[in-house]
JSON list of C-alpha atoms in Angstrom, two decimals:
[
{"chain": "A", "resi": 1400, "resn": "MET", "atom": "CA", "xyz": [0.00, 0.00, 0.00]},
{"chain": "A", "resi": 1401, "resn": "LEU", "atom": "CA", "xyz": [1.26, 3.49, -0.82]},
{"chain": "A", "resi": 1402, "resn": "VAL", "atom": "CA", "xyz": [0.92, 6.14, 1.84]},
{"chain": "A", "resi": 1403, "resn": "ALA", "atom": "CA", "xyz": [0.95, 9.78, 0.75]},
{"chain": "A", "resi": 1404, "resn": "PRO", "atom": "CA", "xyz": [2.99, 12.13, 2.96]},
{"chain": "A", "resi": 1405, "resn": "LYS", "atom": "CA", "xyz": [0.84, 14.58, 4.87]},
{"chain": "A", "resi": 1406, "resn": "GLU", "atom": "CA", "xyz": [3.49, 17.28, 5.11]},
{"chain": "A", "resi": 1407, "resn": "VAL", "atom": "CA", "xyz": [3.29, 19.79, 2.28]},
{"chain": "A", "resi": 1408, "resn": "SER", "atom": "CA", "xyz": [6.34, 20.05, 0.03]},
{"chain": "A", "resi": 1409, "resn": "GLU", "atom": "CA", "xyz": [7.90, 23.39, -0.90]},
{"chain": "A", "resi": 1410, "resn": "GLU", "atom": "CA", "xyz": [6.28, 23.13, -4.31]},
{"chain": "A", "resi": 1411, "resn": "GLY", "atom": "CA", "xyz": [3.02, 22.15, -2.70]},
{"chain": "A", "resi": 1412, "resn": "LYS", "atom": "CA", "xyz": [2.89, 25.43, -0.80]},
{"chain": "A", "resi": 1413, "resn": "ASN", "atom": "CA", "xyz": [2.13, 27.19, -4.07]},
{"chain": "A", "resi": 1414, "resn": "TRP", "atom": "CA", "xyz": [-0.88, 25.01, -4.88]},
{"chain": "A", "resi": 1415, "resn": "ARG", "atom": "CA", "xyz": [-3.34, 27.27, -3.05]},
{"chain": "A", "resi": 1416, "resn": "ASP", "atom": "CA", "xyz": [-2.59, 30.15, -5.43]},
{"chain": "A", "resi": 1417, "resn": "ILE", "atom": "CA", "xyz": [-2.57, 27.81, -8.42]},
{"chain": "A", "resi": 1418, "resn": "TYR", "atom": "CA", "xyz": [-5.86, 26.28, -7.29]},
{"chain": "A", "resi": 1419, "resn": "PHE", "atom": "CA", "xyz": [-7.70, 29.58, -7.02]},
{"chain": "A", "resi": 1420, "resn": "THR", "atom": "CA", "xyz": [-6.28, 30.72, -10.37]},
{"chain": "A", "resi": 1421, "resn": "ALA", "atom": "CA", "xyz": [-7.53, 27.49, -11.94]},
{"chain": "A", "resi": 1422, "resn": "ILE", "atom": "CA", "xyz": [-10.92, 27.88, -10.27]},
{"chain": "A", "resi": 1423, "resn": "PHE", "atom": "CA", "xyz": [-11.26, 31.42, -11.64]},
{"chain": "A", "resi": 1424, "resn": "ASP", "atom": "CA", "xyz": [-10.16, 30.51, -15.16]},
{"chain": "A", "resi": 1425, "resn": "GLY", "atom": "CA", "xyz": [-12.19, 27.31, -15.31]},
{"chain": "A", "resi": 1426, "resn": "SER", "atom": "CA", "xyz": [-15.31, 28.81, -13.75]},
{"chain": "A", "resi": 1427, "resn": "HIS", "atom": "CA", "xyz": [-15.18, 31.80, -16.10]},
{"chain": "A", "resi": 1428, "resn": "PHE", "atom": "CA", "xyz": [-14.93, 29.42, -19.05]},
{"chain": "A", "resi": 1429, "resn": "VAL", "atom": "CA", "xyz": [-17.81, 27.20, -17.86]},
{"chain": "A", "resi": 1430, "resn": "ILE", "atom": "CA", "xyz": [-20.06, 30.19, -17.18]},
{"chain": "A", "resi": 1431, "resn": "SER", "atom": "CA", "xyz": [-19.26, 31.75, -20.55]},
{"chain": "A", "resi": 1432, "resn": "ARG", "atom": "CA", "xyz": [-20.30, 28.54, -22.26]},
{"chain": "A", "resi": 1433, "resn": "SER", "atom": "CA", "xyz": [-23.35, 27.78, -20.10]},
{"chain": "A", "resi": 1434, "resn": "ASP", "atom": "CA", "xyz": [-25.83, 28.17, -22.95]},
{"chain": "A", "resi": 1435, "resn": "TYR", "atom": "CA", "xyz": [-23.74, 25.86, -25.13]},
{"chain": "A", "resi": 1436, "resn": "VAL", "atom": "CA", "xyz": [-23.47, 23.27, -22.35]},
{"chain": "A", "resi": 1437, "resn": "GLU", "atom": "CA", "xyz": [-27.21, 23.38, -21.57]},
{"chain": "A", "resi": 1438, "resn": "THR", "atom": "CA", "xyz": [-28.08, 22.86, -25.23]},
{"chain": "A", "resi": 1439, "resn": "ASN", "atom": "CA", "xyz": [-25.69, 19.96, -25.70]},
{"chain": "A", "resi": 1440, "resn": "PHE", "atom": "CA", "xyz": [-26.69, 18.21, -22.47]},
{"chain": "A", "resi": 1441, "resn": "ALA", "atom": "CA", "xyz": [-30.26, 17.86, -23.78]},
{"chain": "A", "resi": 1442, "resn": "PRO", "atom": "CA", "xyz": [-30.21, 15.24, -26.58]},
{"chain": "A", "resi": 1443, "resn": "PRO", "atom": "CA", "xyz": [-33.07, 15.28, -29.09]},
{"chain": "A", "resi": 1444, "resn": "VAL", "atom": "CA", "xyz": [-35.74, 12.70, -28.31]},
{"chain": "A", "resi": 1445, "resn": "ASP", "atom": "CA", "xyz": [-35.38, 10.98, -31.67]},
{"chain": "A", "resi": 1446, "resn": "THR", "atom": "CA", "xyz": [-31.66, 10.27, -31.10]},
{"chain": "A", "resi": 1447, "resn": "VAL", "atom": "CA", "xyz": [-31.85, 8.87, -27.57]},
{"chain": "A", "resi": 1448, "resn": "GLY", "atom": "CA", "xyz": [-32.29, 5.34, -28.89]},
{"chain": "A", "resi": 1449, "resn": "GLU", "atom": "CA", "xyz": [-29.15, 5.67, -30.97]},
{"chain": "A", "resi": 1450, "resn": "GLN", "atom": "CA", "xyz": [-27.09, 7.13, -28.12]},
{"chain": "A", "resi": 1451, "resn": "PHE", "atom": "CA", "xyz": [-27.95, 4.61, -25.42]},
{"chain": "A", "resi": 1452, "resn": "GLN", "atom": "CA", "xyz": [-27.56, 1.06, -26.67]},
{"chain": "A", "resi": 1453, "resn": "LEU", "atom": "CA", "xyz": [-27.46, -1.94, -24.36]},
{"chain": "A", "resi": 1454, "resn": "ARG", "atom": "CA", "xyz": [-24.34, -3.12, -26.18]},
{"chain": "A", "resi": 1455, "resn": "ASP", "atom": "CA", "xyz": [-22.49, -0.09, -24.80]},
{"chain": "A", "resi": 1456, "resn": "PHE", "atom": "CA", "xyz": [-22.66, -1.67, -21.35]},
{"chain": "A", "resi": 1457, "resn": "ILE", "atom": "CA", "xyz": [-21.61, -5.21, -22.30]},
{"chain": "A", "resi": 1458, "resn": "PRO", "atom": "CA", "xyz": [-17.82, -5.80, -22.11]},
{"chain": "A", "resi": 1459, "resn": "GLY", "atom": "CA", "xyz": [-16.45, -6.87, -25.47]},
{"chain": "A", "resi": 1460, "resn": "ALA", "atom": "CA", "xyz": [-19.71, -6.32, -27.35]},
{"chain": "A", "resi": 1461, "resn": "ARG", "atom": "CA", "xyz": [-18.48, -3.26, -29.21]},
{"chain": "A", "resi": 1462, "resn": "ALA", "atom": "CA", "xyz": [-15.28, -5.06, -30.20]},
{"chain": "A", "resi": 1463, "resn": "ALA", "atom": "CA", "xyz": [-17.23, -8.08, -31.45]},
{"chain": "A", "resi": 1464, "resn": "ILE", "atom": "CA", "xyz": [-19.46, -5.84, -33.56]},
{"chain": "A", "resi": 1465, "resn": "ALA", "atom": "CA", "xyz": [-16.50, -3.86, -34.89]},
{"chain": "A", "resi": 1466, "resn": "LEU", "atom": "CA", "xyz": [-14.64, -7.00, -35.97]},
{"chain": "A", "resi": 1467, "resn": "LYS", "atom": "CA", "xyz": [-17.56, -8.02, -38.19]},
{"chain": "A", "resi": 1468, "resn": "LYS", "atom": "CA", "xyz": [-17.63, -4.71, -40.01]},
{"chain": "A", "resi": 1469, "resn": "PRO", "atom": "CA", "xyz": [-15.14, -3.54, -42.63]},
{"chain": "A", "resi": 1470, "resn": "ILE", "atom": "CA", "xyz": [-12.88, -0.71, -41.50]},
{"chain": "A", "resi": 1471, "resn": "VAL", "atom": "CA", "xyz": [-13.80, 2.51, -43.26]},
{"chain": "A", "resi": 1472, "resn": "HIS", "atom": "CA", "xyz": [-10.83, 4.04, -45.04]},
{"chain": "A", "resi": 1473, "resn": "THR", "atom": "CA", "xyz": [-10.33, 7.21, -43.02]},
{"chain": "A", "resi": 1474, "resn": "PRO", "atom": "CA", "xyz": [-7.07, 8.51, -41.50]},
{"chain": "A", "resi": 1475, "resn": "VAL", "atom": "CA", "xyz": [-7.92, 7.16, -38.06]},
{"chain": "A", "resi": 1476, "resn": "ALA", "atom": "CA", "xyz": [-8.85, 3.75, -39.51]},
{"chain": "A", "resi": 1477, "resn": "GLY", "atom": "CA", "xyz": [-5.31, 3.41, -40.83]},
{"chain": "A", "resi": 1478, "resn": "ILE", "atom": "CA", "xyz": [-3.86, 4.36, -37.45]},
{"chain": "A", "resi": 1479, "resn": "ILE", "atom": "CA", "xyz": [-6.04, 1.75, -35.72]},
{"chain": "A", "resi": 1480, "resn": "LYS", "atom": "CA", "xyz": [-5.17, -1.02, -38.17]},
{"chain": "A", "resi": 1481, "resn": "GLN", "atom": "CA", "xyz": [-1.44, -0.36, -38.34]},
{"chain": "A", "resi": 1482, "resn": "ASP", "atom": "CA", "xyz": [-0.54, 0.91, -34.87]},
{"chain": "A", "resi": 1483, "resn": "ASN", "atom": "CA", "xyz": [-3.35, 0.14, -32.42]},
{"chain": "A", "resi": 1484, "resn": "PRO", "atom": "CA", "xyz": [-5.00, -3.19, -33.30]},
{"chain": "A", "resi": 1485, "resn": "THR", "atom": "CA", "xyz": [-5.60, -3.88, -29.60]},
{"chain": "A", "resi": 1486, "resn": "PHE", "atom": "CA", "xyz": [-8.12, -1.05, -29.63]},
{"chain": "A", "resi": 1487, "resn": "ILE", "atom": "CA", "xyz": [-10.37, -3.25, -31.77]},
{"chain": "A", "resi": 1488, "resn": "ASP", "atom": "CA", "xyz": [-9.95, -6.53, -29.89]},
{"chain": "A", "resi": 1489, "resn": "GLY", "atom": "CA", "xyz": [-10.36, -4.84, -26.51]},
{"chain": "A", "resi": 1490, "resn": "THR", "atom": "CA", "xyz": [-7.01, -5.88, -24.99]},
{"chain": "A", "resi": 1491, "resn": "ALA", "atom": "CA", "xyz": [-5.41, -2.42, -24.84]},
{"chain": "A", "resi": 1492, "resn": "ILE", "atom": "CA", "xyz": [-4.53, -0.95, -21.45]},
{"chain": "A", "resi": 1493, "resn": "ASP", "atom": "CA", "xyz": [-6.97, 1.88, -20.78]},
{"chain": "A", "resi": 1494, "resn": "PRO", "atom": "CA", "xyz": [-5.71, 4.62, -18.39]},
{"chain": "A", "resi": 1495, "resn": "GLN", "atom": "CA", "xyz": [-9.16, 6.22, -18.41]},
{"chain": "A", "resi": 1496, "resn": "GLY", "atom": "CA", "xyz": [-10.91, 3.03, -17.36]},
{"chain": "A", "resi": 1497, "resn": "LEU", "atom": "CA", "xyz": [-8.28, 2.31, -14.70]},
{"chain": "A", "resi": 1498, "resn": "ALA", "atom": "CA", "xyz": [-8.64, 5.84, -13.29]},
{"chain": "A", "resi": 1499, "resn": "TYR", "atom": "CA", "xyz": [-12.42, 5.56, -13.05]},
{"chain": "A", "resi": 1500, "resn": "ALA", "atom": "CA", "xyz": [-12.10, 2.12, -11.45]},
{"chain": "A", "resi": 1501, "resn": "VAL", "atom": "CA", "xyz": [-9.77, 3.50, -8.77]},
{"chain": "A", "resi": 1502, "resn": "LEU", "atom": "CA", "xyz": [-12.02, 6.48, -8.06]},
{"chain": "A", "resi": 1503, "resn": "ALA", "atom": "CA", "xyz": [-15.07, 4.20, -7.84]},
{"chain": "A", "resi": 1504, "resn": "GLY", "atom": "CA", "xyz": [-13.32, 2.01, -5.26]},
{"chain": "A", "resi": 1505, "resn": "LEU", "atom": "CA", "xyz": [-13.22, -1.04, -7.53]},
{"chain": "A", "resi": 1506, "resn": "VAL", "atom": "CA", "xyz": [-9.44, -1.52, -7.32]},
{"chain": "A", "resi": 1507, "resn": "PRO", "atom": "CA", "xyz": [-8.09, -3.14, -4.12]},
{"chain": "A", "resi": 1508, "resn": "GLU", "atom": "CA", "xyz": [-5.16, -1.33, -2.51]},
{"chain": "A", "resi": 1509, "resn": "GLU", "atom": "CA", "xyz": [-2.85, -4.26, -3.22]},
{"chain": "A", "resi": 1510, "resn": "HIS", "atom": "CA", "xyz": [-3.25, -3.52, -6.94]},
{"chain": "A", "resi": 1511, "resn": "PHE", "atom": "CA", "xyz": [-2.46, 0.19, -6.72]},
{"chain": "A", "resi": 1512, "resn": "GLU", "atom": "CA", "xyz": [1.18, -0.38, -7.65]},
{"chain": "A", "resi": 1513, "resn": "LYS", "atom": "CA", "xyz": [0.14, -2.13, -10.88]},
{"chain": "A", "resi": 1514, "resn": "VAL", "atom": "CA", "xyz": [-2.19, 0.71, -11.84]},
{"chain": "A", "resi": 1515, "resn": "ILE", "atom": "CA", "xyz": [0.54, 3.27, -11.16]},
{"chain": "A", "resi": 1516, "resn": "GLU", "atom": "CA", "xyz": [2.95, 1.25, -13.29]},
{"chain": "A", "resi": 1517, "resn": "HIS", "atom": "CA", "xyz": [0.48, 1.33, -16.20]},
{"chain": "A", "resi": 1518, "resn": "PHE", "atom": "CA", "xyz": [0.15, 5.10, -15.75]},
{"chain": "A", "resi": 1519, "resn": "LYS", "atom": "CA", "xyz": [3.94, 5.45, -15.85]},
{"chain": "A", "resi": 1520, "resn": "LYS", "atom": "CA", "xyz": [4.13, 3.47, -19.10]},
{"chain": "A", "resi": 1521, "resn": "ALA", "atom": "CA", "xyz": [1.56, 5.81, -20.63]},
{"chain": "A", "resi": 1522, "resn": "ASP", "atom": "CA", "xyz": [3.28, 8.97, -19.36]},
{"chain": "A", "resi": 1523, "resn": "SER", "atom": "CA", "xyz": [5.07, 11.49, -21.57]},
{"chain": "A", "resi": 1524, "resn": "LYS", "atom": "CA", "xyz": [6.53, 14.98, -21.57]},
{"chain": "A", "resi": 1525, "resn": "ILE", "atom": "CA", "xyz": [3.02, 16.44, -21.66]},
{"chain": "A", "resi": 1526, "resn": "GLY", "atom": "CA", "xyz": [1.19, 13.92, -19.47]},
{"chain": "A", "resi": 1527, "resn": "ILE", "atom": "CA", "xyz": [-0.46, 10.51, -19.53]},
{"chain": "A", "resi": 1528, "resn": "GLN", "atom": "CA", "xyz": [-1.31, 9.59, -23.10]},
{"chain": "A", "resi": 1529, "resn": "VAL", "atom": "CA", "xyz": [-4.20, 7.55, -24.47]},
{"chain": "A", "resi": 1530, "resn": "PHE", "atom": "CA", "xyz": [-5.18, 6.36, -27.91]},
{"chain": "A", "resi": 1531, "resn": "VAL", "atom": "CA", "xyz": [-8.04, 8.49, -29.21]},
{"chain": "A", "resi": 1532, "resn": "PRO", "atom": "CA", "xyz": [-9.87, 7.09, -32.28]},
{"chain": "A", "resi": 1533, "resn": "ILE", "atom": "CA", "xyz": [-10.45, 10.43, -33.97]},
{"chain": "A", "resi": 1534, "resn": "SER", "atom": "CA", "xyz": [-9.53, 12.00, -37.27]},
{"chain": "A", "resi": 1535, "resn": "GLY", "atom": "CA", "xyz": [-8.24, 15.55, -37.37]},
{"chain": "A", "resi": 1536, "resn": "LYS", "atom": "CA", "xyz": [-10.32, 18.55, -38.37]},
{"chain": "A", "resi": 1537, "resn": "THR", "atom": "CA", "xyz": [-7.53, 19.76, -40.64]},
{"chain": "A", "resi": 1538, "resn": "ARG", "atom": "CA", "xyz": [-4.81, 18.17, -42.74]},
{"chain": "A", "resi": 1539, "resn": "GLU", "atom": "CA", "xyz": [-2.23, 19.35, -40.20]},
{"chain": "A", "resi": 1540, "resn": "GLU", "atom": "CA", "xyz": [-4.10, 17.62, -37.38]},
{"chain": "A", "resi": 1541, "resn": "ASP", "atom": "CA", "xyz": [-4.33, 14.41, -39.42]},
{"chain": "A", "resi": 1542, "resn": "GLU", "atom": "CA", "xyz": [-0.57, 14.52, -40.01]},
{"chain": "A", "resi": 1543, "resn": "TRP", "atom": "CA", "xyz": [0.11, 15.00, -36.33]},
{"chain": "A", "resi": 1544, "resn": "LEU", "atom": "CA", "xyz": [-2.22, 12.16, -35.31]},
{"chain": "A", "resi": 1545, "resn": "LYS", "atom": "CA", "xyz": [-0.51, 9.90, -37.83]},
{"chain": "A", "resi": 1546, "resn": "ASN", "atom": "CA", "xyz": [2.95, 10.91, -36.60]},
{"chain": "A", "resi": 1547, "resn": "VAL", "atom": "CA", "xyz": [2.14, 10.12, -32.96]},
{"chain": "A", "resi": 1548, "resn": "LYS", "atom": "CA", "xyz": [0.16, 6.99, -33.94]},
{"chain": "A", "resi": 1549, "resn": "GLY", "atom": "CA", "xyz": [-2.98, 8.38, -32.36]},
{"chain": "A", "resi": 1550, "resn": "MET", "atom": "CA", "xyz": [-1.40, 8.64, -28.90]},
{"chain": "A", "resi": 1551, "resn": "VAL", "atom": "CA", "xyz": [-2.31, 12.02, -27.41]},
{"chain": "A", "resi": 1552, "resn": "VAL", "atom": "CA", "xyz": [-3.06, 13.68, -24.11]},
{"chain": "A", "resi": 1553, "resn": "TRP", "atom": "CA", "xyz": [-6.78, 14.04, -23.73]},
{"chain": "A", "resi": 1554, "resn": "PRO", "atom": "CA", "xyz": [-6.92, 16.48, -20.78]},
{"chain": "A", "resi": 1555, "resn": "HIS", "atom": "CA", "xyz": [-10.14, 15.22, -19.23]},
{"chain": "A", "resi": 1556, "resn": "VAL", "atom": "CA", "xyz": [-8.65, 11.71, -19.13]},
{"chain": "A", "resi": 1557, "resn": "SER", "atom": "CA", "xyz": [-5.30, 12.88, -17.75]},
{"chain": "A", "resi": 1558, "resn": "TRP", "atom": "CA", "xyz": [-6.98, 14.98, -15.05]},
{"chain": "A", "resi": 1559, "resn": "THR", "atom": "CA", "xyz": [-9.02, 11.93, -14.04]},
{"chain": "A", "resi": 1560, "resn": "ALA", "atom": "CA", "xyz": [-5.80, 9.91, -13.84]},
{"chain": "A", "resi": 1561, "resn": "ALA", "atom": "CA", "xyz": [-4.29, 12.63, -11.63]},
{"chain": "A", "resi": 1562, "resn": "LYS", "atom": "CA", "xyz": [-7.28, 12.34, -9.27]},
{"chain": "A", "resi": 1563, "resn": "ALA", "atom": "CA", "xyz": [-6.79, 8.57, -9.17]},
{"chain": "A", "resi": 1564, "resn": "LEU", "atom": "CA", "xyz": [-3.10, 9.05, -8.34]},
{"chain": "A", "resi": 1565, "resn": "ILE", "atom": "CA", "xyz": [-4.05, 11.31, -5.44]},
{"chain": "A", "resi": 1566, "resn": "LYS", "atom": "CA", "xyz": [-6.48, 8.70, -4.13]},
{"chain": "A", "resi": 1567, "resn": "MET", "atom": "CA", "xyz": [-3.80, 6.00, -4.40]},
{"chain": "A", "resi": 1568, "resn": "GLY", "atom": "CA", "xyz": [-1.33, 8.13, -2.45]},
{"chain": "A", "resi": 1569, "resn": "ALA", "atom": "CA", "xyz": [1.03, 8.69, -5.39]},
{"chain": "A", "resi": 1570, "resn": "LEU", "atom": "CA", "xyz": [1.14, 12.41, -4.69]},
{"chain": "A", "resi": 1571, "resn": "HIS", "atom": "CA", "xyz": [4.48, 13.13, -6.39]},
{"chain": "A", "resi": 1572, "resn": "MET", "atom": "CA", "xyz": [3.32, 11.68, -9.71]},
{"chain": "A", "resi": 1573, "resn": "ALA", "atom": "CA", "xyz": [-0.05, 13.43, -9.35]},
{"chain": "A", "resi": 1574, "resn": "GLU", "atom": "CA", "xyz": [1.70, 16.78, -8.89]},
{"chain": "A", "resi": 1575, "resn": "GLU", "atom": "CA", "xyz": [3.88, 16.09, -11.93]},
{"chain": "A", "resi": 1576, "resn": "GLN", "atom": "CA", "xyz": [0.81, 15.33, -14.04]},
{"chain": "A", "resi": 1577, "resn": "ILE", "atom": "CA", "xyz": [-0.95, 18.50, -12.92]},
{"chain": "A", "resi": 1578, "resn": "LYS", "atom": "CA", "xyz": [2.11, 20.61, -13.74]},
{"chain": "A", "resi": 1579, "resn": "LYS", "atom": "CA", "xyz": [2.31, 19.09, -17.23]},
{"chain": "A", "resi": 1580, "resn": "LEU", "atom": "CA", "xyz": [-1.39, 19.63, -17.87]},
{"chain": "A", "resi": 1581, "resn": "MET", "atom": "CA", "xyz": [-1.33, 23.23, -16.74]},
{"chain": "A", "resi": 1582, "resn": "GLU", "atom": "CA", "xyz": [1.82, 23.97, -18.74]},
{"chain": "A", "resi": 1583, "resn": "HIS", "atom": "CA", "xyz": [0.89, 22.32, -22.03]},
{"chain": "A", "resi": 1584, "resn": "CYS", "atom": "CA", "xyz": [-2.83, 21.62, -22.27]},
{"chain": "A", "resi": 1585, "resn": "ASP", "atom": "CA", "xyz": [-4.98, 24.52, -21.05]},
{"chain": "A", "resi": 1586, "resn": "CYS", "atom": "CA", "xyz": [-8.58, 23.62, -21.98]},
{"chain": "A", "resi": 1587, "resn": "ARG", "atom": "CA", "xyz": [-7.66, 22.08, -25.32]},
{"chain": "A", "resi": 1588, "resn": "GLU", "atom": "CA", "xyz": [-9.47, 19.07, -26.73]},
{"chain": "A", "resi": 1589, "resn": "TRP", "atom": "CA", "xyz": [-6.25, 17.13, -27.26]},
{"chain": "A", "resi": 1590, "resn": "VAL", "atom": "CA", "xyz": [-2.50, 17.71, -27.27]},
{"chain": "A", "resi": 1591, "resn": "ALA", "atom": "CA", "xyz": [0.24, 15.75, -29.04]},
{"chain": "A", "resi": 1592, "resn": "CYS", "atom": "CA", "xyz": [3.99, 15.57, -28.56]},
{"chain": "A", "resi": 1593, "resn": "ASP", "atom": "CA", "xyz": [6.46, 14.55, -31.28]},
{"chain": "A", "resi": 1594, "resn": "PRO", "atom": "CA", "xyz": [8.28, 11.49, -29.86]},
{"chain": "A", "resi": 1595, "resn": "VAL", "atom": "CA", "xyz": [11.55, 12.51, -31.55]},
{"chain": "A", "resi": 1596, "resn": "THR", "atom": "CA", "xyz": [11.75, 16.31, -31.41]},
{"chain": "A", "resi": 1597, "resn": "GLY", "atom": "CA", "xyz": [9.56, 16.91, -28.35]},
{"chain": "A", "resi": 1598, "resn": "GLU", "atom": "CA", "xyz": [7.55, 19.53, -30.25]},
{"chain": "A", "resi": 1599, "resn": "VAL", "atom": "CA", "xyz": [4.08, 20.05, -28.79]},
{"chain": "A", "resi": 1600, "resn": "PHE", "atom": "CA", "xyz": [0.96, 20.49, -30.93]},
{"chain": "A", "resi": 1601, "resn": "LYS", "atom": "CA", "xyz": [-2.44, 21.56, -29.60]},
{"chain": "A", "resi": 1602, "resn": "GLY", "atom": "CA", "xyz": [-5.35, 20.18, -31.61]},
{"chain": "A", "resi": 1603, "resn": "GLY", "atom": "CA", "xyz": [-9.12, 20.16, -31.68]},
{"chain": "A", "resi": 1604, "resn": "ASP", "atom": "CA", "xyz": [-11.34, 22.62, -29.86]},
{"chain": "A", "resi": 1605, "resn": "PRO", "atom": "CA", "xyz": [-9.28, 25.25, -28.00]},
{"chain": "A", "resi": 1606, "resn": "GLU", "atom": "CA", "xyz": [-11.95, 25.65, -25.30]},
{"chain": "A", "resi": 1607, "resn": "GLN", "atom": "CA", "xyz": [-13.49, 22.31, -24.43]},
{"chain": "A", "resi": 1608, "resn": "GLY", "atom": "CA", "xyz": [-15.96, 22.06, -21.56]},
{"chain": "A", "resi": 1609, "resn": "TRP", "atom": "CA", "xyz": [-14.90, 18.63, -20.33]},
{"chain": "A", "resi": 1610, "resn": "SER", "atom": "CA", "xyz": [-11.26, 19.73, -20.19]},
{"chain": "A", "resi": 1611, "resn": "ALA", "atom": "CA", "xyz": [-12.19, 22.80, -18.12]},
{"chain": "A", "resi": 1612, "resn": "THR", "atom": "CA", "xyz": [-14.45, 20.97, -15.68]},
{"chain": "A", "resi": 1613, "resn": "ALA", "atom": "CA", "xyz": [-11.94, 18.11, -15.32]},
{"chain": "A", "resi": 1614, "resn": "MET", "atom": "CA", "xyz": [-9.30, 20.68, -14.41]},
{"chain": "A", "resi": 1615, "resn": "LEU", "atom": "CA", "xyz": [-11.55, 22.10, -11.68]},
{"chain": "A", "resi": 1616, "resn": "SER", "atom": "CA", "xyz": [-12.28, 18.63, -10.35]},
{"chain": "A", "resi": 1617, "resn": "GLY", "atom": "CA", "xyz": [-8.60, 17.67, -10.34]},
{"chain": "A", "resi": 1618, "resn": "MET", "atom": "CA", "xyz": [-7.50, 20.82, -8.52]},
{"chain": "A", "resi": 1619, "resn": "ALA", "atom": "CA", "xyz": [-10.32, 20.39, -6.00]},
{"chain": "A", "resi": 1620, "resn": "ALA", "atom": "CA", "xyz": [-9.10, 16.85, -5.28]},
{"chain": "A", "resi": 1621, "resn": "LEU", "atom": "CA", "xyz": [-5.59, 18.14, -4.62]},
{"chain": "A", "resi": 1622, "resn": "LYS", "atom": "CA", "xyz": [-6.89, 20.93, -2.36]},
{"chain": "A", "resi": 1623, "resn": "GLU", "atom": "CA", "xyz": [-8.99, 18.41, -0.43]},
{"chain": "A", "resi": 1624, "resn": "TYR", "atom": "CA", "xyz": [-5.94, 16.20, 0.09]},
{"chain": "A", "resi": 1625, "resn": "TYR", "atom": "CA", "xyz": [-3.85, 19.07, 1.47]},
{"chain": "A", "resi": 1626, "resn": "ALA", "atom": "CA", "xyz": [-6.71, 20.15, 3.73]},
{"chain": "A", "resi": 1627, "resn": "ALA", "atom": "CA", "xyz": [-7.11, 16.66, 5.23]}
]
């Protein structure tokens, strides 16, 4: 079992200021987009059946369905087929799923070390990376996604992983993740890092609601830990 130190590090002493800055920036963003959020949180009645399928809640069902269908020739399809075949068969390690499992109390403490090890394997200069099955909105984004083989930092996932690290007592790694996210990601939809040059590219929506709210949630978790 990992035990997080209760004394606050020198760097940790600055988190109060960082927290309130994040709260202000994130809250301002969420409020400014409240109409957009309200509209998009209310799905049209005629699409509810398409959005909520029983198969979405059956492990392996999506993979089984996907394997029976031909892969559409889009940029992301090529990335999946060539570089991430485990995404289709369902055997890929999923930092997002692991983070949610930890936060939901589904992971016994004796397995925390294994989860942290998976997070370390997925870590990068800009934070914990995941494979995101998306195509770019521009040719430049497509080129970047191809170059990094679809492995990007999706801020709302990385912030969730940071919260899981705090819960597991891995405070040092959690602080490192938060620093990377605040330095490189802002409220972007996704961020990529060239594995050779280290160049950072910010893609997708520059002001994404789930990135902003995940930031607030992550900083609140850190504040709660220090206050305990």
